[in-house]
Coordinates of C-alpha atoms in Angstrom, one line a residue:
X30 CA 0.4 -0.2 0.1
X31 CA 1.2 3.2 -0.3
X32 CA 2.1 5.8 2.1
X33 CA 0.1 8.6 0.4
X34 CA -3.1 6.8 0.8
X35 CA -2.6 7.2 4.3
X36 CA -3.7 10.7 3.9
X37 CA -6.3 10.9 6.5
X38 CA -3.0 9.4 9.5
X39 CA -0.5 12.1 8.6
X40 CA 0.5 15.0 11.3
X41 CA -0.4 18.1 9.9
X42 CA 1.0 22.0 11.3
X43 CA 1.2 25.3 11.4
X44 CA 4.1 27.6 11.1
X45 CA 4.1 30.3 12.8
X46 CA 6.0 34.4 11.6
X47 CA 9.7 34.5 11.8
X48 CA 10.6 35.8 15.3
X49 CA 7.6 34.8 16.7
X50 CA 7.6 33.6 20.7
X51 CA 8.0 29.0 19.5
X52 CA 5.3 28.5 21.8
X53 CA 2.8 30.2 21.0
X54 CA 2.4 27.0 18.0
X55 CA 2.1 24.7 20.5
X56 CA -2.0 26.0 21.7
X57 CA -2.7 27.3 17.5
X58 CA -5.0 23.7 17.3
X59 CA -5.7 22.7 13.8
X60 CA -8.2 20.3 13.1
X61 CA -9.4 18.1 10.5
X62 CA -13.4 16.7 10.0
X63 CA -13.7 14.7 7.5
X64 CA -17.2 14.2 5.4
X65 CA -16.4 11.4 3.2
X66 CA -13.9 12.6 0.4
X67 CA -13.9 16.1 1.6
X68 CA -12.2 17.5 5.1
X69 CA -13.2 21.1 6.4
X70 CA -9.7 22.0 8.5
X71 CA -9.7 25.2 11.5
X72 CA -7.7 26.9 12.8
X73 CA -8.5 28.2 16.3
X74 CA -5.7 30.1 18.7
X75 CA -5.8 28.7 22.2
X76 CA -3.3 31.3 23.5
X77 CA -3.3 34.5 25.2
X78 CA -2.0 36.3 22.7
X79 CA -2.5 37.1 19.0
X80 CA -0.4 35.0 16.4
X81 CA 0.7 35.5 13.3
X82 CA 0.3 32.4 10.9
X83 CA 2.7 32.8 7.8
X84 CA 1.2 29.0 6.6
X85 CA -0.7 26.6 7.6
X86 CA 0.4 22.5 6.3
X87 CA -2.8 19.8 6.6
X88 CA -0.9 16.9 5.4
X89 CA 2.9 16.3 5.9
X90 CA 4.1 13.0 4.8
X91 CA 5.9 10.7 2.8
X92 CA 6.1 8.8 -0.8
X93 CA 6.3 5.7 -1.7
X94 CA 5.5 6.0 -5.4
X95 CA 7.5 4.4 -8.4
X96 CA 9.7 7.5 -9.5
X97 CA 8.1 8.1 -13.1
X98 CA 4.9 7.9 -11.6
X99 CA 2.4 10.1 -13.8
X100 CA 1.3 13.2 -12.8
X101 CA -1.1 16.6 -13.4
X102 CA -0.4 19.2 -11.1
X103 CA -2.1 22.9 -11.7
X104 CA -0.6 26.3 -11.4
X105 CA -2.3 29.2 -9.4
X106 CA -1.4 31.1 -13.1
X107 CA -3.7 30.4 -16.4
X108 CA -0.4 29.7 -18.3
X109 CA 1.4 27.4 -15.6
X110 CA 0.7 23.8 -15.9
X111 CA 3.1 20.1 -14.8
X112 CA 2.7 17.4 -16.0
X113 CA 5.2 14.5 -16.9
X114 CA 6.4 12.1 -14.0
X115 CA 6.9 13.1 -10.3
X116 CA 11.2 12.7 -10.8
X117 CA 11.1 14.9 -14.3
X118 CA 8.3 16.9 -14.4
X119 CA 7.3 18.6 -16.8
X120 CA 6.4 22.5 -17.6
X121 CA 3.3 22.0 -20.4
X122 CA 3.6 25.7 -21.9
X123 CA 6.1 28.1 -21.8
X124 CA 5.8 29.6 -18.6
X125 CA 5.6 28.9 -14.6
X126 CA 5.0 30.7 -11.9
X127 CA 7.8 30.6 -9.8
X128 CA 10.2 31.7 -13.0
X129 CA 7.8 33.3 -14.8
X130 CA 5.6 34.9 -12.0
X131 CA 8.8 34.7 -9.2
X132 CA 5.5 32.9 -7.3
X133 CA 8.2 31.3 -4.5
X134 CA 8.9 27.7 -4.7
X135 CA 11.2 25.7 -1.5
X136 CA 13.8 23.3 -2.9
X137 CA 13.6 20.7 -3.1
X138 CA 10.2 20.5 -3.4
X139 CA 7.7 21.4 -6.3
X140 CA 5.4 23.1 -5.8
X141 CA 2.1 23.1 -8.0
X142 CA -1.6 24.7 -6.9
X143 CA -5.4 23.9 -5.7
X144 CA -5.0 20.3 -8.3
X145 CA -2.8 17.2 -8.0
X146 CA -3.7 13.7 -9.7
X147 CA -1.5 10.8 -9.8
X148 CA -1.9 7.8 -11.7
X149 CA -1.0 5.3 -9.2
X150 CA -1.3 2.8 -11.6
X151 CA -2.9 2.6 -15.2
X152 CA -5.7 1.4 -13.5
X153 CA -5.8 3.4 -10.3
X154 CA -6.0 7.8 -10.1
X155 CA -5.4 10.0 -7.2
X156 CA -6.4 13.6 -6.5
X157 CA -5.8 16.0 -4.1
X158 CA -7.6 19.1 -4.6
X159 CA -9.1 22.7 -2.4
X160 CA -12.2 23.0 -3.9
X161 CA -12.8 26.0 -1.8
X162 CA -11.2 29.3 -2.0
X163 CA -12.5 32.1 -0.3
X164 CA -9.7 33.5 1.7
X165 CA -6.3 31.3 1.3
X166 CA -4.5 29.6 -1.2
X167 CA -3.7 26.1 -1.8
X168 CA -0.7 24.1 -2.7
X169 CA 1.1 20.9 -2.8
X170 CA 4.6 20.8 -2.4
X171 CA 5.9 17.5 -3.7
X172 CA 9.1 15.8 -4.5
X173 CA 9.9 11.9 -5.5
X174 CA 9.7 11.4 -1.6
X175 CA 8.0 13.7 0.4
X176 CA 4.7 15.9 0.6
X177 CA 2.4 19.1 1.7
X178 CA -0.5 19.7 1.6
X179 CA -0.4 23.7 2.9
X180 CA -2.5 27.1 3.3
X181 CA -1.2 29.9 2.3
X182 CA -2.1 32.3 5.4
X183 CA 0.0 35.4 4.4
X184 CA 1.2 35.7 8.1
X185 CA -2.4 37.4 9.4
X186 CA -3.4 37.2 12.7
X187 CA -5.2 35.1 14.3
X188 CA -6.1 36.3 17.6
X189 CA -7.1 34.8 21.3
X190 CA -9.7 32.7 20.5
X191 CA -10.4 32.8 17.2
X192 CA -10.9 30.2 15.1
X193 CA -10.5 30.7 11.1
X194 CA -12.3 27.9 8.5
X195 CA -9.9 27.1 5.7
X196 CA -10.5 26.4 2.2
X197 CA -12.1 22.4 2.4
X198 CA -10.5 19.8 0.4
X199 CA -10.9 16.8 -1.2
X200 CA -9.1 13.4 -1.3
X201 CA -10.3 10.3 -3.3
X202 CA -9.5 7.7 -6.0
X203 CA -10.8 6.3 -8.7
X204 CA -10.2 3.9 -12.0
X205 CA -11.6 6.6 -14.0
X206 CA -9.7 10.4 -14.1
X207 CA -12.2 11.7 -15.7
X208 CA -15.0 10.9 -12.9
X209 CA -12.6 12.1 -9.9
X210 CA -12.5 15.7 -12.5
X211 CA -16.6 15.4 -12.0
X212 CA -16.5 14.5 -8.5
X213 CA -14.6 17.9 -8.0
X214 CA -16.0 19.5 -9.9
X215 CA -19.6 18.7 -8.2
X216 CA -18.2 20.1 -4.5
X217 CA -16.4 23.2 -6.6
X218 CA -19.5 23.7 -7.1
X219 CA -21.2 23.8 -4.4
X220 CA -18.4 25.7 -2.6
X221 CA -18.4 28.5 -5.2
X222 CA -22.1 28.1 -7.7
X223 CA -20.8 29.1 -11.2
X224 CA -21.9 32.0 -13.3
X225 CA -23.6 30.5 -16.3
X226 CA -24.1 31.8 -19.9
X227 CA -26.3 30.4 -21.8
X228 CA -24.8 29.6 -25.2
X229 CA -21.2 28.7 -25.9
X230 CA -20.0 32.0 -26.9
X231 CA -18.9 32.8 -31.2
X232 CA -17.1 35.2 -33.1
X233 CA -14.3 37.7 -34.2
X234 CA -10.7 38.7 -32.1
X235 CA -9.4 41.5 -32.9
X236 CA -5.6 40.8 -31.1
X237 CA -4.2 38.0 -33.9
X238 CA -4.6 39.9 -37.2
X239 CA -3.7 43.5 -35.9
X240 CA -2.0 43.7 -32.1
X241 CA -2.6 47.0 -30.3
X242 CA -2.6 49.0 -33.5
X243 CA -5.7 48.5 -34.0
X244 CA -8.2 50.9 -35.7
X245 CA -11.6 51.5 -36.2
X246 CA -11.3 50.8 -39.6
X247 CA -10.3 47.8 -38.6
X248 CA -13.1 46.4 -36.8
X249 CA -15.8 47.9 -39.9
X250 CA -13.4 46.0 -42.3
X251 CA -13.5 42.5 -40.3
X252 CA -17.3 43.2 -39.5
X253 CA -18.1 43.5 -42.8
X254 CA -16.8 40.2 -44.2
X255 CA -17.9 38.1 -41.6
X256 CA -21.6 40.0 -42.1
X257 CA -21.5 38.5 -45.8
X258 CA -19.0 35.3 -44.8
X259 CA -20.9 33.8 -41.2
X260 CA -23.0 36.1 -39.3
X261 CA -23.8 33.6 -37.3
X262 CA -20.1 35.2 -35.7
X263 CA -22.1 36.3 -33.1
X264 CA -19.5 38.6 -31.0
X265 CA -17.1 41.4 -32.6
X266 CA -14.8 41.8 -30.4
X267 CA -12.4 44.8 -29.4
X268 CA -8.6 43.5 -27.8
X269 CA -6.5 45.8 -26.8
X270 CA -5.9 49.0 -28.0
X271 CA -7.7 50.7 -28.0
X272 CA -7.6 52.6 -24.4
X273 CA -5.5 56.0 -24.9
X274 CA -2.9 54.6 -21.5
X275 CA -4.0 50.7 -19.7
X276 CA -5.7 51.4 -16.7
X277 CA -8.0 54.4 -18.5
X278 CA -10.5 52.1 -20.4
X279 CA -12.9 55.0 -20.8
X280 CA -10.3 57.5 -23.0
X281 CA -9.9 56.1 -26.7
X282 CA -6.7 56.3 -28.3
X283 CA -5.9 57.9 -31.8
X284 CA -7.3 55.2 -33.8
X285 CA -11.0 55.5 -32.7
X286 CA -11.5 59.1 -33.4
X287 CA -15.5 59.2 -32.8
X288 CA -14.6 57.3 -29.3
X289 CA -15.7 53.5 -29.1
X290 CA -19.2 54.4 -27.7
X291 CA -20.3 55.2 -31.5
X292 CA -18.7 51.9 -32.9
X293 CA -20.5 49.8 -30.4
X294 CA -23.7 51.4 -31.3
X295 CA -22.4 50.8 -34.8
X296 CA -21.9 47.1 -33.9
X297 CA -25.0 46.5 -32.7
X298 CA -26.7 48.4 -35.3
X299 CA -25.3 46.1 -37.4
X300 CA -26.7 42.8 -36.3
X301 CA -23.7 42.2 -34.2
X302 CA -22.8 42.1 -29.8
X303 CA -20.0 44.5 -29.0
X304 CA -17.1 42.9 -27.2
X305 CA -14.3 44.7 -25.6
X306 CA -10.8 43.9 -23.5
X307 CA -10.5 45.1 -20.2
X308 CA -7.5 44.8 -17.1
X309 CA -8.7 45.9 -15.0
X310 CA -5.7 45.4 -11.9
X311 CA -3.2 46.4 -14.0
X312 CA -2.4 50.6 -15.0
X313 CA 0.7 52.2 -17.2
X314 CA 3.3 54.8 -16.1
X315 CA 1.5 57.0 -18.1
X316 CA -2.4 56.6 -17.5
X317 CA -4.5 59.6 -16.0
X318 CA -5.9 56.7 -12.9
X319 CA -2.4 56.4 -11.1
X320 CA -1.6 60.0 -12.4
X321 CA -4.6 61.8 -10.3
X322 CA -5.1 58.5 -7.8
X323 CA -1.6 56.8 -6.3
X324 CA -3.4 56.2 -3.6
X325 CA -5.8 53.8 -5.5
X326 CA -2.8 51.3 -5.5
X327 CA -0.9 48.7 -4.1
X328 CA 1.8 50.4 -2.0
X329 CA 5.9 49.7 -1.6
X330 CA 7.5 50.1 1.5
X331 CA 7.8 53.9 0.9
X332 CA 4.1 54.7 0.2
X333 CA 4.4 54.9 -3.5
X334 CA 2.5 52.5 -5.8
X335 CA 4.1 48.7 -5.8
X336 CA 6.2 48.0 -9.6
X337 CA 4.9 44.6 -10.7
X338 CA 8.4 43.7 -11.6
X339 CA 9.5 44.6 -8.1
X340 CA 7.3 41.4 -7.1
X341 CA 6.5 39.7 -10.3
X342 CA 6.8 39.8 -13.6
X343 CA 6.4 43.2 -15.4
X344 CA 4.0 43.6 -17.7
X345 CA 3.8 42.4 -21.8
X346 CA 2.9 45.9 -23.4
X347 CA 4.6 49.3 -22.2
X348 CA 5.6 48.3 -18.6
X349 CA 6.4 47.4 -15.0
X350 CA 2.2 47.8 -14.7
X351 CA 1.4 49.5 -11.4
X352 CA -2.0 47.1 -9.9
X353 CA -5.1 48.5 -7.9
X354 CA -5.3 47.7 -4.8
X355 CA -9.1 45.3 -5.1
X356 CA -9.3 46.4 -1.0
X357 CA -9.4 50.1 -2.0
X358 CA -13.2 52.1 -1.5
X359 CA -12.2 54.0 -5.1
X360 CA -10.5 51.5 -6.7
X361 CA -13.9 49.2 -6.5
X362 CA -16.3 52.3 -7.8
X363 CA -14.3 53.6 -10.7
X364 CA -13.9 49.4 -11.7
X365 CA -17.9 49.3 -10.8
X366 CA -18.4 52.7 -13.0
X367 CA -16.0 51.8 -16.1
X368 CA -18.4 48.8 -16.5
X369 CA -21.6 50.0 -16.0
X370 CA -20.7 52.9 -18.3
X371 CA -19.7 50.0 -21.3
X372 CA -22.7 48.4 -19.9
X373 CA -25.2 51.2 -20.1
X374 CA -23.4 53.7 -22.4
X375 CA -21.7 51.6 -24.9
X376 CA -24.6 48.7 -24.7
X377 CA -21.6 46.5 -24.5
X378 CA -22.7 43.0 -22.5
X379 CA -19.3 41.0 -23.5
X380 CA -16.3 41.5 -21.3
X381 CA -12.4 39.8 -22.1
X382 CA -10.7 41.3 -18.5
X383 CA -7.5 40.1 -18.7
X384 CA -4.4 40.3 -16.8
X385 CA -6.2 39.5 -13.7
X386 CA -3.8 37.7 -11.8
X387 CA -2.5 41.3 -11.2
X388 CA -4.6 41.6 -8.5
X389 CA -4.2 38.7 -6.9
X390 CA -0.2 37.8 -7.0
X391 CA 1.9 38.4 -3.6
X392 CA 3.1 41.8 -1.9
X393 CA 3.0 45.2 -1.1
X394 CA 0.1 46.8 1.4
X395 CA -2.6 46.9 0.7
X396 CA -5.9 49.5 1.4
X397 CA -7.2 46.4 3.9
X398 CA -4.4 45.0 5.2
X399 CA -6.2 42.3 7.5
X400 CA -7.9 40.9 3.2
X401 CA -5.9 37.5 2.4
X402 CA -4.9 38.8 -1.8
X403 CA -7.3 35.9 -2.0
X404 CA -9.9 38.4 -0.3
X405 CA -8.3 41.9 -2.3
X406 CA -8.8 39.6 -5.3
X407 CA -12.5 38.8 -5.2
X408 CA -13.4 41.9 -4.3
X409 CA -12.2 43.3 -7.2
X410 CA -13.7 40.8 -8.9
X411 CA -16.9 42.3 -7.2
X412 CA -16.7 45.2 -8.1
X413 CA -16.9 44.7 -12.1
X414 CA -19.4 42.2 -11.8
X415 CA -21.5 45.4 -10.5
X416 CA -20.8 47.7 -12.9
X417 CA -21.4 44.7 -15.4
X418 CA -24.5 43.7 -14.5
X419 CA -26.3 39.9 -14.0
X420 CA -27.0 41.0 -18.2
X421 CA -22.8 40.6 -19.1
X422 CA -20.6 38.1 -19.7
X423 CA -17.0 38.0 -18.0
X424 CA -14.3 36.1 -19.6
X425 CA -11.1 36.1 -17.3
X426 CA -7.9 35.8 -19.0
X427 CA -4.2 35.2 -17.5
X428 CA -6.2 35.3 -14.3
X429 CA -5.4 33.4 -10.9
X430 CA -7.3 30.5 -11.6
X431 CA -9.0 29.0 -8.1
X432 CA -9.2 32.1 -6.8
X433 CA -11.8 33.1 -10.2
X434 CA -13.6 30.6 -9.4
X435 CA -18.0 31.4 -9.0
X436 CA -16.2 35.5 -10.6
X437 CA -16.6 34.5 -14.5
X438 CA -18.5 33.1 -17.0
X439 CA -15.7 31.8 -19.2
X440 CA -12.1 31.5 -18.9
X441 CA -8.9 30.9 -21.3
X442 CA -7.4 27.2 -20.2
X443 CA -4.6 27.9 -22.3
X444 CA -1.3 30.7 -23.0
X445 CA -1.9 32.8 -26.5
X446 CA -2.4 30.7 -29.8
X447 CA 0.8 32.0 -32.4
X448 CA 0.3 30.5 -36.2
X449 CA 3.9 27.8 -35.3
X450 CA 3.5 24.6 -34.8
X451 CA 5.2 24.4 -31.4
X452 CA 2.6 26.4 -30.0
X453 CA -0.5 24.5 -31.6
X454 CA 0.6 21.6 -30.0
X455 CA 1.7 23.4 -26.9
X456 CA -1.6 25.3 -26.5
X457 CA -3.7 22.0 -27.2
X458 CA -2.4 20.1 -25.0
X459 CA -3.0 23.2 -22.2
X460 CA -7.3 23.4 -22.8
X461 CA -6.9 19.2 -23.1
X462 CA -6.2 18.8 -19.2
X463 CA -8.8 21.9 -18.9
X464 CA -11.3 20.1 -21.0
X465 CA -12.6 19.1 -17.5
X466 CA -14.1 22.3 -16.4
X467 CA -16.2 23.5 -19.2
X468 CA -19.3 23.3 -18.8
X469 CA -19.2 23.0 -14.8
X470 CA -16.7 25.0 -13.5
X471 CA -17.2 27.9 -16.6
X472 CA -16.8 27.8 -20.1
X473 CA -13.9 27.0 -21.6
X474 CA -12.1 29.5 -24.0
X475 CA -9.4 28.1 -26.0
X476 CA -8.1 31.1 -27.7
X477 CA -8.6 32.0 -31.0
X478 CA -8.1 30.0 -33.7
X479 CA -6.1 30.9 -36.9
X480 CA -6.3 29.6 -40.4
X481 CA -3.6 31.0 -41.9
X482 CA -0.3 32.9 -42.1
X483 CA 1.5 35.6 -42.0
X484 CA 4.9 37.0 -42.7
X485 CA 7.1 34.6 -41.0
X486 CA 4.6 32.0 -39.7
X487 CA 4.7 28.4 -41.3
X488 CA 1.8 26.6 -40.4
X489 CA 0.7 23.2 -42.4
X490 CA -2.8 22.6 -43.7
X491 CA -2.5 19.8 -41.5
X492 CA -1.4 21.0 -38.6
X493 CA -3.7 23.8 -39.5
X494 CA -6.4 21.4 -39.0
X495 CA -4.8 19.8 -36.3
X496 CA -5.8 22.9 -34.6
X497 CA -8.9 23.8 -35.5
X498 CA -9.5 19.9 -34.3
X499 CA -8.2 21.1 -31.3
X500 CA -10.7 24.0 -31.1
X501 CA -13.3 21.1 -32.1
X502 CA -11.9 19.5 -28.9
X503 CA -12.0 21.7 -26.1
X504 CA -16.0 22.3 -26.7
X505 CA -15.8 25.7 -25.7
X506 CA -15.6 28.7 -28.0
X507 CA -15.1 29.8 -31.1
X508 CA -13.4 33.6 -31.6
X509 CA -11.8 33.7 -35.4
X510 CA -8.5 35.5 -34.9
X511 CA -7.4 36.0 -38.3
X512 CA -7.6 39.1 -40.5
X513 CA -10.9 37.6 -42.0
X514 CA -11.8 40.1 -44.9
X515 CA -8.8 37.7 -46.9
X516 CA -10.2 34.4 -45.6
X517 CA -10.6 32.0 -48.4
X518 CA -13.9 30.0 -49.2
X519 CA -12.3 26.8 -47.4
X520 CA -11.2 29.0 -44.2
X521 CA -15.6 30.1 -44.3
X522 CA -15.9 26.3 -44.7
X523 CA -13.6 25.4 -41.6
X524 CA -15.0 28.5 -40.0
X525 CA -18.5 27.1 -40.7
X526 CA -17.7 23.5 -39.9
X527 CA -16.9 24.1 -36.8
X528 CA -20.0 26.2 -35.4
X529 CA -21.9 23.0 -34.6
X530 CA -19.4 21.0 -33.0
X531 CA -18.7 23.3 -29.8
X532 CA -20.6 22.8 -26.7
X533 CA -19.3 19.7 -25.4
X534 CA -15.3 18.9 -24.5
X535 CA -13.7 15.6 -25.2
X536 CA -12.9 13.0 -22.7
X537 CA -9.3 11.0 -24.0
X538 CA -8.9 7.6 -23.3
X539 CA -5.6 8.0 -21.6
X540 CA -2.8 10.8 -20.6
X541 CA -1.5 11.0 -23.7
X542 CA -4.3 12.8 -25.6
X543 CA -4.3 10.9 -29.1
X544 CA -8.0 10.0 -29.2
X545 CA -10.6 11.9 -27.7
X546 CA -14.3 11.2 -27.7
X547 CA -17.6 13.2 -27.2
X548 CA -20.8 11.4 -27.2
X549 CA -23.8 12.7 -29.7
X550 CA -27.3 11.7 -30.6
X551 CA -26.1 10.0 -33.1
X552 CA -23.4 8.0 -32.3
X553 CA -19.5 10.0 -31.3
X554 CA -17.6 11.8 -32.2
X555 CA -13.6 9.9 -32.3
X556 CA -10.9 13.5 -31.9
X557 CA -7.7 11.9 -33.1
X558 CA -4.0 13.3 -32.8
X559 CA -0.3 12.4 -33.8
X560 CA 1.3 15.1 -32.2
X561 CA 5.4 13.3 -33.2
X562 CA 7.6 14.3 -35.6
X563 CA 7.0 11.5 -37.7
X564 CA 3.5 9.2 -39.3
X565 CA 2.3 6.7 -36.8
X566 CA -0.2 4.3 -36.7
X567 CA -2.8 5.0 -34.9
X568 CA -5.2 2.0 -33.4
X569 CA -8.5 3.7 -32.1
X570 CA -10.4 1.0 -29.9
X571 CA -14.7 1.0 -30.8
X572 CA -17.3 -0.4 -28.5
X573 CA -19.0 -2.6 -31.4
X574 CA -19.9 -2.0 -34.9
X575 CA -19.6 1.7 -36.6
X576 CA -20.0 3.0 -39.5
X577 CA -17.2 6.1 -39.4
X578 CA -16.8 8.7 -41.8
X579 CA -14.9 12.3 -41.7
X580 CA -16.3 15.2 -40.6
X581 CA -13.7 17.6 -42.7
X582 CA -13.8 16.1 -45.5
X583 CA -16.9 14.2 -45.3
X584 CA -15.6 10.8 -46.9
X585 CA -17.0 7.7 -45.9
X586 CA -14.6 5.0 -44.0
X587 CA -17.0 2.5 -44.7
X588 CA -17.9 -0.5 -41.1
X589 CA -15.4 -1.2 -38.6
X590 CA -16.1 -3.2 -35.5
X591 CA -13.7 -3.4 -32.7
X592 CA -11.1 -0.7 -33.8
X593 CA -10.3 1.2 -36.8
X594 CA -6.7 1.3 -38.0
X595 CA -5.5 4.9 -39.1
X596 CA -2.6 4.1 -41.1
X597 CA 0.6 6.4 -41.3
X598 CA -1.2 9.2 -40.4
X599 CA 1.0 12.3 -41.2
X600 CA 3.0 14.2 -39.0
X601 CA 1.3 17.2 -36.6
X602 CA -2.5 15.8 -38.7
X603 CA -6.1 15.4 -36.3
X604 CA -9.0 14.0 -38.0
X605 CA -12.5 14.3 -37.2
X606 CA -15.4 11.3 -37.2
X607 CA -18.5 11.0 -36.9
X608 CA -19.4 7.2 -35.4
X609 CA -22.7 5.6 -36.4
X610 CA -23.7 2.8 -34.3
X611 CA -24.7 0.0 -37.0
X612 CA -28.2 -1.4 -36.3
X613 CA -28.4 -4.8 -35.0

């Protein structure tokens, strides 16, 4: 029996801030109450004096697992995920929490956040996950020999006699990894009811065609092309670049001489819905917001606005950024006013919220010094929600995942797409690891579909079809990212074919993510991927007899029973098949 299976019997501990009287910890009581596979911990100060609690270790102990045990660890931030094995962990994307965002790492441990799964043997999976994130951030420190289950209490003061209800933890195992994740999603929704939206959004986004140089004319040209070719793409998303400065969201830049309100009204007049990009927790140095209200920002030790570069990644455009403080009443009023203005005056009911992590980074001093960074972030998001109203969709991006639970309708689950194979593959992997979240925690956004090459990009036709198939397998949002006025009839046809495929996320047969399935009324859809740099034969198990057809080409592949073998699938290619059961 592997040691981790005895988790309930493992000890816990409390770590106080450095300089604390070491004897005080003896009278800080950690209680762990189990109900089925869910643990509710509490912390009580039995001392006559206050204590500052740095972190609570709910469980710690030894591991007895094979060094090549496959695993998955969630990141604090949207861009961070870890897989591979305990002995050889691998960052799935190009970024991770400790190198890129400078979050704490404690050798010899690797730190992952809020969700950890282990494949103990091929038919046995184990899940450890926090099912709430109201106040404290949960993390797992792990190496091939030992592990800790930790809540970061950020040095907050626990008063004499005070009792904290800590974040809830789930510990369970099953033969089916998807079943574990479904159970986790149910419990998360119990603690953080998800914001629902009646449909999976479709539309177009300006970023991958024009970047921050987008203009009013670009938006109009895209809208005109979509109106002629595929008006079912409902939302016209004006991404970063419309504003004068980051932080001054109601002040348009020079490429939008009529202002954004007039453009949004034009979009609605053309039968579409306007969507707008906003980054509520950042402002650049030249913004009026920072100049006029420096006290609204997270402060440094000199009572000046804290630069994001001093504690984390400084920002991808016009850095360093400064971070509005979600606990400050002025910031809350400002955010509520910005989103109410966009909703009531601009007629915008879709908001892409980017750079959200900067509202929940450690470091600096906030207006409310008793609030954790999770609380500060959620207070700021509550102000956004008040302004946006009940009839608007909020899409999170570059977000702290678990702190965002219950605050957004949709969530980007991958890094940015780019027109090169390495990025197409990475974005697909990132998305597929989070397919279980779609329709349970939020609507997943796999980022835009791009069907054209631009200067310097070299996607092959197989790689573009792989990318389109991955978008379909995500079940999530469908936003075109091309300069759509340049799309060919064939490329419009791909978008048209994708529209009815969204909504249901594929479940994969195993961790290789080669064979994904979605059950549909007339059978099942099979999403088949060759990630390799060489051709390969792919054997697809079939339960019973089926007639197969290729959804992209329309080819009839005939009748098959027990399995189908796709011989010599080209490198970086994908197939999307419809399997219809044969009549008895």
